[in-house]
Amino acid sequence: MESALCYEGLVRLVEGPTQYEGRLEVYKSGRWGTVCDDGLNNKLSVVVCRSLGLSWKTSVAYGNAKYGEGSGPIWLDNVNCSGSETSITECIHNGWGSHNCHHNEDVSIKCLPPFEGLVRLVGGPTQYEGRLEVYKSGRWGTVCDDILNNSLSVVVCRSLGLPWKTSEAYGNAKYGEGSGPILLDNVNCSGSETSITECIHIGWGSHDCGHSEDVSINCLPYETLRLVGGSNRYEGRLEILTQRGWGEWGTICDNHLNDKLAVVACRSLGLPSNTPEAYGGALYGQGSGPVVWQGIKCNGSESRITSCMLIGLESINGSKQCTHDHDVSINCLPTRVTAVRLYGGENELEGRLEVYKQGRWGTVCDADLNDNLAVVVCRSLGLSWKTSEAYGNAAYGEGSGPIWWNNVICSGSETSIKECKHMGWGLRYCRHSKDVSINCLPSNEILVRLVGEPTQYEGRLEVYKFGRWGTVCDDDLNNNLSVVVCRSLGLPWKTSEAYGNAVYGEGSGPIWLDNVNCFGSETSITECKHNGWGSHDCDHSKDVSINCLPPDENAVQLIGGVTDNEGRLQVYKFGRWRSVCFNELDDKLSAVVCRSLDLPW
């Protein structure tokens, strides 16, 4: 058999009784390997036989190593083809080298012999291009390039199920000289024919050529990828020329996105691929064609995007199909400096964290947040960082631009936020209510106050943070909190009490703290353990209140009267002043109350 260029995804049939059948092997990373039979059906044989230039309409795919077990790697498993693909690499699969099989499950394929007038492309670097050969009388032969034009490539590519709108035909044996008969010459097609046999020619085997004039065809002469909507040729929405619509440009969804896709895409486009970036969320605008793939997983070593693991629109796990607001974008030559700023704070040391990208300021989501992020940001800004803090839940207000990053994980040693790990640019899995804020030099003095009651010793507990007074939630509440608060206020604390359920009224600002756990020895509420500033699962009906100097149990008072000698009777019970109800009342009660209050009785 004639030697051919090996490219990623090239297929062959080996160890069969004829050249039309055998064990299926695929070329990848310099090695031929087999395919496992999990999920096998005849749509795989259709794709394989057609790509080999063989008759495919009644082809069959077999499992259980019908034509013998292979000995190389098992490259593919759970291969799911629709039958319209031009290469096995376009079918859905587990990923290169990912399988749970042995060679006794190797796939075999049986195609039919080619029919008269069948065409194939051989000797090219991809399945889309090569020397044109035609099958006639049991032999493959070539076509001479006299009066050649692109109408011939249109007919050939369309008959092969390949893109044809931009196809080109070349003379002078561009993809090497053939060795068989020269079967056709002066081929004249209109472009509407369904087969090369319908085109005008001077007769089978009639020619005045040598193989140096063999015709070659490229069905996809231009890049299968393009970048659209960017400010220069290095950036834009990633689009791929797809079979759907016979050459329509489609987009890719941002599921499983990382920069390795950008490496493969930029390299295949002939653009710089050392430090490219991939973005989700339709950063360069939404496409209008089909969404070709739900997602894509690349390892960065692939030579073509179709060699990556493709997740098709027919989602295997039943997830919803993607829409254009998740279109992938690529920048092959991004600016290496990622600007950050703190916005909305009272000074330059604090505020909502914003990152500048592609001409826009955007925010960061607080998933997996810790203070290492604050250390990196503050140090990169030339600010104090040793005691810096990172806050979630939009502590300095919600942003309005894109949410650039989520799940940012820093070790604290990075020189820039760009060096921290994250899920990828522009992925929309967050809301602005979760925006990250940073304080590079948080004050050691945290103000607290008691509001809502007539005395200085009691009231709703409020804490001042980020320029705003906020409340504390009563989860895990005990009197150790009141001890710390009252002592920090310089008030009596030994018999202080903490109450939940907003006994002194509900607040209206933010809820700053929850699950506050104090030992009682702390000098400030900030030394107590808590969920983090702004992190809670409460509403204001659970606001904490404090009484630093509660009366003795069963103490009485008169309120609401014109003078101190009269008023409504209240008794201090269970941490609160409570009204008293009596079914039978006499003057003995008033005498006891007035005497206990040192009033005339």
Coordinates of C-alpha atoms in Angstrom, one line a residue:
M1 CA 0.0 0.0 0.0
E2 CA 1.3 3.5 -0.8
S3 CA 2.7 5.4 2.2
A4 CA 0.9 8.5 3.4
L5 CA 1.5 11.4 5.8
C6 CA 0.4 10.5 9.3
Y7 CA -1.7 13.1 11.1
E8 CA -3.6 13.1 14.4
G9 CA -6.8 11.1 14.0
L10 CA -5.8 9.3 10.8
V11 CA -7.4 5.8 10.8
R12 CA -6.5 2.5 9.2
L13 CA -7.9 -1.1 9.0
V14 CA -5.3 -3.8 9.7
E15 CA -5.2 -7.6 9.8
G16 CA -8.4 -8.1 7.9
P17 CA -8.8 -10.5 4.9
T18 CA -9.1 -7.6 2.5
Q19 CA -8.0 -4.0 2.4
Y20 CA -11.6 -3.0 3.1
E21 CA -11.9 -4.5 6.5
G22 CA -9.9 -5.1 9.7
R23 CA -9.1 -3.9 13.2
L24 CA -9.6 -0.2 13.5
E25 CA -6.5 1.8 14.5
V26 CA -6.1 5.5 15.1
Y27 CA -2.9 7.6 14.9
K28 CA -2.2 9.8 17.9
S29 CA 1.0 11.2 19.4
G30 CA 3.2 9.2 17.0
R31 CA 1.6 5.8 17.8
W32 CA -1.1 3.7 16.3
G33 CA -3.7 2.5 18.9
T34 CA -7.0 0.8 19.0
V35 CA -10.6 1.8 19.9
C36 CA -12.7 0.1 22.6
D37 CA -16.1 -1.3 21.7
D38 CA -18.1 0.3 24.6
G39 CA -21.2 2.1 23.2
L40 CA -20.4 0.8 19.6
N41 CA -22.8 1.1 16.7
N42 CA -22.5 1.3 12.9
K43 CA -22.4 5.1 12.8
L44 CA -18.7 4.7 13.7
S45 CA -18.2 2.5 10.6
V46 CA -19.9 5.1 8.4
V47 CA -17.5 7.8 9.5
V48 CA -14.4 5.5 9.3
C49 CA -15.2 4.1 5.9
R50 CA -16.1 7.4 4.3
S51 CA -12.9 9.0 5.7
L52 CA -10.9 6.1 4.0
G53 CA -12.6 6.7 0.7
L54 CA -14.5 3.4 0.8
S55 CA -18.1 2.6 0.3
W56 CA -19.9 3.1 3.7
K57 CA -23.7 2.9 3.3
T58 CA -23.8 -0.7 4.4
S59 CA -20.7 -0.8 6.5
V60 CA -20.5 -2.6 9.8
A61 CA -18.7 -2.1 13.1
Y62 CA -17.8 -5.1 15.2
G63 CA -16.6 -5.5 18.8
N64 CA -14.7 -8.2 20.7
A65 CA -11.6 -8.0 18.5
K66 CA -13.1 -9.7 15.5
Y67 CA -9.9 -9.3 13.5
G68 CA -7.5 -9.9 16.3
E69 CA -6.3 -8.0 19.4
G70 CA -4.0 -5.0 19.0
S71 CA -0.8 -4.4 21.0
G72 CA -0.5 -0.7 21.2
P73 CA -2.4 1.9 23.3
I74 CA -6.1 1.9 23.5
W75 CA -6.7 5.5 22.3
L76 CA -10.5 5.8 22.4
D77 CA -13.5 4.5 24.3
N78 CA -17.3 5.2 24.3
V79 CA -17.0 6.7 20.8
N80 CA -20.4 8.3 19.9
C81 CA -20.8 9.4 16.3
S82 CA -23.8 10.9 14.6
G83 CA -22.6 9.6 11.2
S84 CA -22.2 13.1 9.7
E85 CA -18.7 13.6 11.0
T86 CA -15.8 13.7 8.6
S87 CA -13.3 12.2 11.0
I88 CA -13.4 10.0 14.1
T89 CA -11.9 12.9 16.0
E90 CA -15.2 14.8 15.6
C91 CA -17.2 12.1 17.4
I92 CA -17.8 12.3 21.2
H93 CA -15.5 10.1 23.3
N94 CA -14.0 9.8 26.8
G95 CA -10.8 11.6 25.9
W96 CA -7.6 10.3 24.4
G97 CA -6.3 7.4 26.3
S98 CA -9.2 7.3 28.8
H99 CA -10.8 3.9 28.9
N100 CA -11.7 0.9 31.0
C101 CA -11.0 -1.8 28.4
H102 CA -8.6 -4.5 27.3
H103 CA -7.6 -5.4 23.7
N104 CA -10.2 -8.2 23.6
E105 CA -12.7 -5.3 23.2
D106 CA -10.9 -3.8 20.2
V107 CA -13.3 -2.5 17.4
S108 CA -13.1 -3.8 13.9
I109 CA -14.7 -2.3 10.8
K110 CA -16.0 -3.8 7.5
C111 CA -16.4 -1.4 4.6
L112 CA -17.4 -2.3 1.1
P113 CA -15.2 -2.1 -2.0
P114 CA -15.2 1.3 -3.6
F115 CA -17.8 1.8 -6.4
E116 CA -17.1 3.1 -9.9
G117 CA -16.4 6.8 -9.8
L118 CA -15.8 7.0 -6.0
V119 CA -13.2 9.6 -5.1
R120 CA -10.6 10.0 -2.4
L121 CA -7.9 12.4 -1.2
V122 CA -4.6 10.9 -0.4
G123 CA -1.1 12.2 0.6
G124 CA -2.4 15.3 2.4
P125 CA -1.7 16.3 6.1
T126 CA -5.4 16.2 7.0
Q127 CA -8.6 14.5 5.9
Y128 CA -9.7 17.7 4.1
E129 CA -6.9 17.7 1.5
G130 CA -4.8 15.6 -0.8
R131 CA -4.2 14.2 -4.3
L132 CA -7.4 13.5 -6.0
E133 CA -7.9 9.8 -7.0
V134 CA -10.9 8.1 -8.7
Y135 CA -11.8 4.5 -8.6
K136 CA -12.4 2.8 -11.9
S137 CA -12.3 -0.9 -13.0
G138 CA -10.8 -2.1 -9.8
R139 CA -8.0 0.5 -9.7
W140 CA -7.4 3.9 -8.2
G141 CA -6.1 6.5 -10.6
T142 CA -5.4 10.2 -10.8
V143 CA -6.9 13.2 -12.7
C144 CA -4.9 15.5 -15.0
D145 CA -5.0 19.3 -14.4
D146 CA -5.8 20.5 -17.9
I147 CA -8.5 23.2 -17.8
L148 CA -8.7 22.9 -14.1
N149 CA -10.9 25.2 -11.9
N150 CA -12.5 25.2 -8.5
S151 CA -15.8 23.8 -9.7
L152 CA -14.1 20.4 -9.6
S153 CA -13.2 20.8 -6.0
V154 CA -16.8 21.8 -5.1
V155 CA -18.1 18.6 -6.6
V156 CA -15.4 16.4 -5.1
C157 CA -15.6 17.8 -1.6
R158 CA -19.4 17.8 -1.5
S159 CA -19.5 14.1 -2.6
L160 CA -17.1 13.3 0.2
G161 CA -19.3 15.0 2.8
L162 CA -16.6 17.7 3.4
P163 CA -16.9 21.5 3.5
W164 CA -16.9 22.7 -0.1
K165 CA -17.9 26.4 -0.3
T166 CA -14.3 27.6 -0.1
S167 CA -12.6 24.5 -1.6
E168 CA -9.8 24.8 -4.0
A169 CA -8.3 22.6 -6.8
Y170 CA -4.6 22.6 -7.5
G171 CA -2.5 21.3 -10.4
N172 CA 1.2 20.2 -10.7
A173 CA 0.9 17.4 -8.2
K174 CA 0.8 19.7 -5.1
Y175 CA 0.4 16.7 -2.8
G176 CA 2.8 14.4 -4.6
E177 CA 2.6 12.3 -7.8
G178 CA 0.4 9.3 -8.1
S179 CA 1.6 5.9 -9.4
G180 CA -1.5 4.4 -10.9
P181 CA -3.3 5.2 -14.2
I182 CA -4.3 8.7 -15.2
L183 CA -8.0 8.1 -15.5
L184 CA -9.4 11.6 -16.4
D185 CA -8.3 14.7 -18.2
N186 CA -10.0 18.0 -19.3
V187 CA -12.6 17.6 -16.5
N188 CA -15.2 20.4 -16.8
C189 CA -17.7 20.7 -14.0
S190 CA -20.4 23.3 -13.5
G191 CA -20.3 22.8 -9.7
S192 CA -23.8 21.4 -9.4
E193 CA -22.9 17.8 -10.1
T194 CA -23.3 15.2 -7.4
S195 CA -20.4 13.1 -8.7
I196 CA -17.2 13.6 -10.7
T197 CA -18.6 11.1 -13.2
E198 CA -21.3 13.7 -14.2
C199 CA -18.7 16.3 -15.2
I200 CA -17.6 16.5 -18.8
H201 CA -14.3 14.9 -19.7
I202 CA -12.5 13.4 -22.7
G203 CA -13.1 9.8 -21.7
W204 CA -11.8 7.3 -19.2
G205 CA -8.1 6.8 -19.6
S206 CA -7.8 9.4 -22.4
H207 CA -5.2 12.0 -21.6
D208 CA -1.9 13.7 -22.7
C209 CA -0.4 14.1 -19.2
G210 CA 2.2 12.8 -16.8
H211 CA 1.8 12.4 -13.1
S212 CA 3.5 15.8 -12.6
E213 CA 0.2 17.3 -13.6
D214 CA -1.9 15.3 -11.0
V215 CA -4.8 17.3 -9.5
S216 CA -5.0 17.9 -5.8
I217 CA -7.9 19.2 -3.8
N218 CA -8.2 21.1 -0.5
C219 CA -11.8 21.2 0.9
L220 CA -10.9 23.5 3.7
P221 CA -8.0 25.6 2.4
Y222 CA -8.3 28.3 5.0
E223 CA -8.1 27.9 8.7
T224 CA -10.9 25.9 10.3
L225 CA -10.8 28.4 13.1
R226 CA -11.0 32.2 13.2
L227 CA -11.1 34.9 15.9
V228 CA -13.9 37.4 15.5
G229 CA -14.8 40.7 17.2
G230 CA -11.4 41.6 18.7
S231 CA -9.4 44.8 18.2
N232 CA -6.6 42.9 16.4
R233 CA -5.9 39.6 14.7
Y234 CA -4.7 38.0 17.9
E235 CA -7.9 38.1 19.8
G236 CA -11.7 37.6 19.4
R237 CA -14.5 35.1 19.7
L238 CA -13.4 31.7 18.7
E239 CA -15.3 30.3 15.8
I240 CA -15.0 27.0 13.9
L241 CA -16.1 26.1 10.4
T242 CA -18.5 23.3 10.9
Q243 CA -20.2 20.7 8.7
R244 CA -23.5 22.0 9.9
G245 CA -24.8 24.4 7.3
W246 CA -22.0 23.3 4.9
G247 CA -19.3 25.7 6.0
E248 CA -21.2 27.8 8.6
W249 CA -19.2 29.4 11.3
G250 CA -20.1 28.3 14.8
T251 CA -19.0 28.9 18.4
I252 CA -17.9 26.8 21.4
C253 CA -19.5 26.8 24.9
D254 CA -17.2 27.7 27.8
N255 CA -17.8 24.5 29.8
H256 CA -14.5 23.0 31.1
L257 CA -12.6 26.0 29.7
N258 CA -9.0 26.6 30.5
D259 CA -6.0 28.3 28.7
K260 CA -4.9 25.0 27.1
L261 CA -7.6 25.4 24.5
A262 CA -6.1 28.8 23.7
V263 CA -2.7 27.2 23.2
V264 CA -4.1 24.7 20.7
A265 CA -6.3 27.3 18.9
C266 CA -3.5 29.9 18.6
R267 CA -1.0 27.4 17.4
S268 CA -3.3 26.0 14.7
L269 CA -4.0 29.6 13.6
G270 CA -0.2 30.3 13.3
L271 CA -0.4 32.9 16.1
P272 CA 1.8 33.2 19.2
S273 CA 0.9 30.3 21.6
N274 CA 3.3 30.7 24.5
T275 CA 1.0 32.5 26.9
P276 CA -2.5 32.8 25.4
E277 CA -5.7 33.1 27.4
A278 CA -9.1 31.6 26.9
Y279 CA -12.2 33.5 28.2
G280 CA -15.8 32.5 28.7
G281 CA -19.0 34.6 28.9
A282 CA -18.9 35.9 25.3
L283 CA -16.2 38.4 26.2
Y284 CA -16.0 39.6 22.5
G285 CA -19.7 39.4 21.9
Q286 CA -22.1 36.6 21.1
G287 CA -22.0 34.6 17.9
S288 CA -25.0 34.1 15.6
G289 CA -24.3 30.7 14.1
P290 CA -24.7 27.3 15.7
V291 CA -23.1 26.4 19.1
V292 CA -20.9 23.6 17.8
W293 CA -19.8 22.0 21.1
Q294 CA -21.1 22.1 24.6
G295 CA -17.5 22.2 25.9
I296 CA -14.0 21.1 25.1
K297 CA -11.1 19.7 27.1
C298 CA -7.5 20.1 25.7
N299 CA -4.2 19.1 27.3
G300 CA -2.3 21.7 25.2
S301 CA -0.3 19.2 23.1
E302 CA -2.9 18.7 20.4
S303 CA -2.1 19.8 16.9
R304 CA -5.7 20.5 16.0
I305 CA -8.7 21.6 18.1
T306 CA -10.6 18.5 16.9
S307 CA -8.0 16.3 18.6
C308 CA -9.2 17.7 22.0
M309 CA -12.0 16.0 23.9
L310 CA -15.2 17.4 22.5
I311 CA -18.5 17.5 24.3
G312 CA -21.3 17.5 21.8
L313 CA -24.6 19.2 21.8
E314 CA -26.3 15.9 22.5
S315 CA -25.3 16.1 26.1
I316 CA -24.5 12.6 27.5
N317 CA -25.4 13.6 31.1
G318 CA -28.6 15.4 30.2
S319 CA -27.4 18.9 31.0
K320 CA -29.0 21.8 29.1
Q321 CA -27.6 23.0 25.8
C322 CA -25.4 26.0 25.9
T323 CA -26.4 29.4 24.6
H324 CA -24.3 32.2 23.0
D325 CA -23.8 34.1 26.2
H326 CA -21.3 31.4 27.1
D327 CA -19.3 31.7 23.8
V328 CA -15.5 31.1 24.2
S329 CA -13.1 33.8 23.3
I330 CA -9.3 33.7 22.8
N331 CA -6.4 36.1 23.1
C332 CA -3.2 34.8 21.6
L333 CA -1.1 37.8 22.6
P334 CA -2.6 39.1 25.9
T335 CA -1.1 42.0 27.8
R336 CA 0.9 40.4 30.6
V337 CA 0.1 43.1 33.2
T338 CA -3.3 42.5 34.9
A339 CA -4.3 45.7 36.6
V340 CA -6.2 45.6 39.9
R341 CA -7.8 48.3 42.0
L342 CA -9.7 48.7 45.2
Y343 CA -12.9 50.7 44.6
G344 CA -15.7 52.1 46.8
G345 CA -13.7 52.3 50.1
E346 CA -13.1 55.3 52.3
N347 CA -9.5 55.4 51.2
E348 CA -7.0 53.7 48.8
L349 CA -6.3 50.9 51.3
E350 CA -9.7 49.3 51.1
G351 CA -12.6 48.6 48.7
R352 CA -14.2 46.2 46.3
L353 CA -11.5 44.3 44.3
E354 CA -11.7 45.0 40.6
V355 CA -9.6 43.6 37.8
Y356 CA -9.0 45.3 34.5
K357 CA -9.3 43.1 31.4
Q358 CA -10.1 43.8 27.7
G359 CA -10.8 47.5 28.4
R360 CA -13.3 46.8 31.3
W361 CA -13.1 46.7 35.1
G362 CA -14.7 43.6 36.5
T363 CA -15.1 41.9 39.9
V364 CA -14.0 38.7 41.6
C365 CA -16.4 36.1 43.1
D366 CA -15.8 35.1 46.7
A367 CA -15.9 31.3 46.3
D368 CA -12.9 29.7 48.2
L369 CA -11.9 33.1 49.5
N370 CA -9.2 33.6 52.1
D371 CA -6.8 36.3 53.2
N372 CA -4.0 35.0 50.9
L373 CA -5.8 36.8 48.1
A374 CA -5.6 40.0 50.1
V375 CA -1.9 39.5 50.7
V376 CA -1.2 39.2 46.9
V377 CA -3.4 42.1 45.9
C378 CA -2.1 44.5 48.5
R379 CA 1.5 43.7 47.9
S380 CA 1.1 44.1 44.2
L381 CA -0.4 47.5 44.8
G382 CA 2.6 48.5 46.9
L383 CA 0.4 48.7 50.0
S384 CA 0.7 47.3 53.5
W385 CA -0.2 43.6 53.3
K386 CA 0.9 41.7 56.5
T387 CA -2.4 42.1 58.2
S388 CA -4.6 42.5 55.1
E389 CA -8.0 40.9 55.0
A390 CA -10.3 39.6 52.2
Y391 CA -14.1 39.8 52.6
G392 CA -16.9 38.3 50.6
N393 CA -20.6 39.2 50.1
A394 CA -19.9 42.6 48.5
A395 CA -18.8 44.2 51.7
Y396 CA -18.0 47.5 49.9
G397 CA -21.0 47.3 47.6
E398 CA -21.8 45.3 44.4
G399 CA -20.0 45.9 41.2
S400 CA -21.8 46.4 37.8
G401 CA -19.3 45.2 35.2
P402 CA -18.3 41.6 34.3
I403 CA -17.4 39.1 37.0
W404 CA -13.9 38.1 35.7
W405 CA -12.9 35.4 38.1
N406 CA -14.3 32.8 40.5
N407 CA -12.6 30.3 42.9
V408 CA -9.4 32.3 43.0
I409 CA -6.8 30.3 45.1
C410 CA -3.5 32.0 46.1
S411 CA -0.7 30.7 48.2
G412 CA 0.3 34.2 49.2
S413 CA 3.7 34.1 47.6
E414 CA 2.5 35.2 44.1
T415 CA 3.6 38.6 42.8
S416 CA 0.4 39.2 40.9
I417 CA -3.2 38.0 41.1
K418 CA -2.7 36.6 37.6
E419 CA -0.4 33.9 39.1
C420 CA -3.2 32.6 41.4
K421 CA -5.3 29.7 40.2
H422 CA -8.8 30.4 39.1
M423 CA -11.6 28.9 37.0
G424 CA -10.9 31.0 33.9
W425 CA -11.8 34.5 32.6
G426 CA -15.4 35.6 32.4
L427 CA -17.2 32.4 33.6
R428 CA -20.7 33.3 34.7
Y429 CA -21.3 31.2 37.7
C430 CA -21.6 33.9 40.3
R431 CA -23.5 37.1 41.2
H432 CA -22.3 40.6 42.2
S433 CA -23.7 40.0 45.7
K434 CA -20.7 37.7 46.1
D435 CA -18.1 40.3 45.0
V436 CA -14.7 40.2 46.9
S437 CA -13.5 43.2 48.9
I438 CA -10.0 43.9 50.3
N439 CA -8.7 45.9 53.2
C440 CA -4.9 46.2 53.1
L441 CA -4.6 47.9 56.5
P442 CA -7.6 47.1 58.6
S443 CA -7.9 49.1 61.8
N444 CA -7.2 47.2 65.0
E445 CA -10.0 49.3 66.6
I446 CA -13.4 48.0 65.8
L447 CA -16.2 50.2 67.1
V448 CA -19.2 48.7 68.8
R449 CA -22.3 50.3 70.2
L450 CA -25.6 49.5 71.9
V451 CA -28.6 51.2 70.4
G452 CA -32.4 51.1 70.7
E453 CA -32.9 51.5 74.5
P454 CA -32.9 54.6 76.8
T455 CA -29.8 53.7 78.9
Q456 CA -26.2 53.4 77.9
Y457 CA -25.9 49.9 79.3
E458 CA -28.2 48.1 77.0
G459 CA -29.4 47.9 73.4
R460 CA -29.0 46.2 70.1
L461 CA -25.4 45.3 69.4
E462 CA -23.9 47.0 66.3
V463 CA -20.4 46.9 64.9
Y464 CA -18.8 49.5 62.6
K465 CA -17.0 48.0 59.6
F466 CA -16.4 49.2 56.0
G467 CA -17.8 52.6 56.9
R468 CA -21.2 51.2 58.0
W469 CA -22.8 50.1 61.2
G470 CA -24.2 46.6 61.1
T471 CA -25.6 43.9 63.4
V472 CA -24.6 40.5 64.7
C473 CA -26.6 37.3 64.2
D474 CA -27.6 35.3 67.3
D475 CA -26.4 31.8 66.1
D476 CA -24.4 30.1 68.9
L477 CA -25.0 33.0 71.2
N478 CA -24.0 33.0 74.9
N479 CA -23.0 35.5 77.6
N480 CA -19.3 35.4 76.8
L481 CA -20.1 37.8 74.0
S482 CA -21.7 40.3 76.3
V483 CA -18.7 40.1 78.6
V484 CA -16.3 41.0 75.8
V485 CA -18.6 43.8 74.4
C486 CA -19.4 45.4 77.7
R487 CA -15.7 45.3 78.9
S488 CA -14.5 46.8 75.6
L489 CA -17.1 49.7 76.1
G490 CA -15.8 50.3 79.6
L491 CA -19.2 49.3 81.1
P492 CA -20.0 46.8 83.9
W493 CA -19.6 43.3 82.5
K494 CA -19.6 40.7 85.3
T495 CA -23.3 40.1 85.2
S496 CA -23.9 41.2 81.6
E497 CA -26.3 39.3 79.4
A498 CA -26.6 38.6 75.6
Y499 CA -30.1 38.2 74.0
G500 CA -31.2 36.9 70.6
N501 CA -34.3 37.5 68.5
A502 CA -33.9 41.3 68.2
V503 CA -35.3 41.9 71.7
Y504 CA -34.3 45.6 71.4
G505 CA -35.6 45.9 67.9
E506 CA -34.3 44.9 64.4
G507 CA -31.5 46.7 62.7
S508 CA -31.6 47.9 59.1
G509 CA -28.0 47.8 58.0
P510 CA -25.8 44.9 57.0
I511 CA -25.4 41.8 59.2
W512 CA -21.7 41.8 59.8
L513 CA -21.1 38.7 62.0
D514 CA -22.6 35.3 62.6
N515 CA -21.7 32.3 64.8
V516 CA -19.6 34.5 67.1
N517 CA -17.8 32.3 69.6
C518 CA -16.0 34.1 72.5
F519 CA -14.1 32.7 75.5
G520 CA -14.8 35.9 77.5
S521 CA -11.1 36.8 77.8
E522 CA -10.9 38.7 74.5
T523 CA -10.4 42.4 74.5
S524 CA -12.4 43.0 71.3
I525 CA -15.2 41.2 69.5
T526 CA -12.8 40.9 66.5
E527 CA -10.7 38.4 68.6
C528 CA -13.7 36.1 68.9
K529 CA -14.2 33.4 66.3
H530 CA -16.8 34.0 63.6
N531 CA -17.8 33.0 60.1
G532 CA -16.1 36.0 58.5
W533 CA -17.2 39.6 57.9
G534 CA -20.5 39.7 56.1
S535 CA -20.9 35.8 56.0
H536 CA -24.2 34.7 57.6
D537 CA -27.5 32.9 57.0
C538 CA -29.7 35.3 59.1
D539 CA -32.1 38.1 58.9
H540 CA -32.5 41.0 61.3
S541 CA -35.1 39.1 63.3
K542 CA -32.1 37.4 64.8
D543 CA -30.1 40.5 65.8
V544 CA -28.1 40.2 69.0
S545 CA -28.8 42.6 71.9
I546 CA -26.7 43.2 75.0
N547 CA -27.4 44.4 78.6
C548 CA -24.2 45.3 80.5
L549 CA -25.9 46.2 83.8
P550 CA -29.1 44.1 84.0
P551 CA -31.3 44.6 87.1
D552 CA -31.5 41.8 89.6
E553 CA -34.0 39.1 88.8
N554 CA -37.6 40.1 89.8
A555 CA -36.7 43.8 90.1
V556 CA -39.6 46.2 89.4
Q557 CA -40.0 49.6 87.8
L558 CA -42.8 52.0 86.9
I559 CA -42.8 53.5 83.4
G560 CA -45.0 55.8 81.4
G561 CA -46.3 57.9 84.3
V562 CA -46.4 61.6 84.7
T563 CA -44.1 61.5 87.7
D564 CA -41.7 58.9 89.2
N565 CA -44.3 57.9 91.7
E566 CA -46.6 56.4 89.1
G567 CA -46.7 54.3 85.9
R568 CA -47.2 50.9 84.4
L569 CA -45.7 48.1 86.5
Q570 CA -42.9 46.0 85.0
V571 CA -40.9 43.1 86.4
Y572 CA -37.4 42.1 85.2
K573 CA -37.5 38.5 84.4
F574 CA -35.4 36.2 82.1
G575 CA -33.3 39.1 80.9
R576 CA -36.1 41.5 80.0
W577 CA -38.6 43.9 81.5
R578 CA -42.0 42.4 81.3
S579 CA -45.5 43.7 82.0
V580 CA -47.5 42.1 84.8
C581 CA -51.1 40.9 84.6
F582 CA -53.3 40.2 87.7
N583 CA -56.8 38.7 87.9
E584 CA -57.4 40.0 91.4
L585 CA -55.6 43.2 92.5
D586 CA -55.5 45.0 95.8
D587 CA -53.5 47.7 97.5
K588 CA -51.2 45.2 99.1
L589 CA -49.3 44.9 95.8
S590 CA -48.9 48.6 95.4
A591 CA -47.5 48.9 98.9
V592 CA -44.9 46.2 98.2
V593 CA -43.9 47.8 94.9
C594 CA -43.6 51.3 96.2
R595 CA -41.7 50.3 99.3
S596 CA -39.2 48.3 97.1
L597 CA -38.7 51.4 95.0
D598 CA -38.2 53.7 98.1
L599 CA -41.3 55.6 97.2
P600 CA -44.2 56.6 99.5
W601 CA -46.4 53.7 100.1

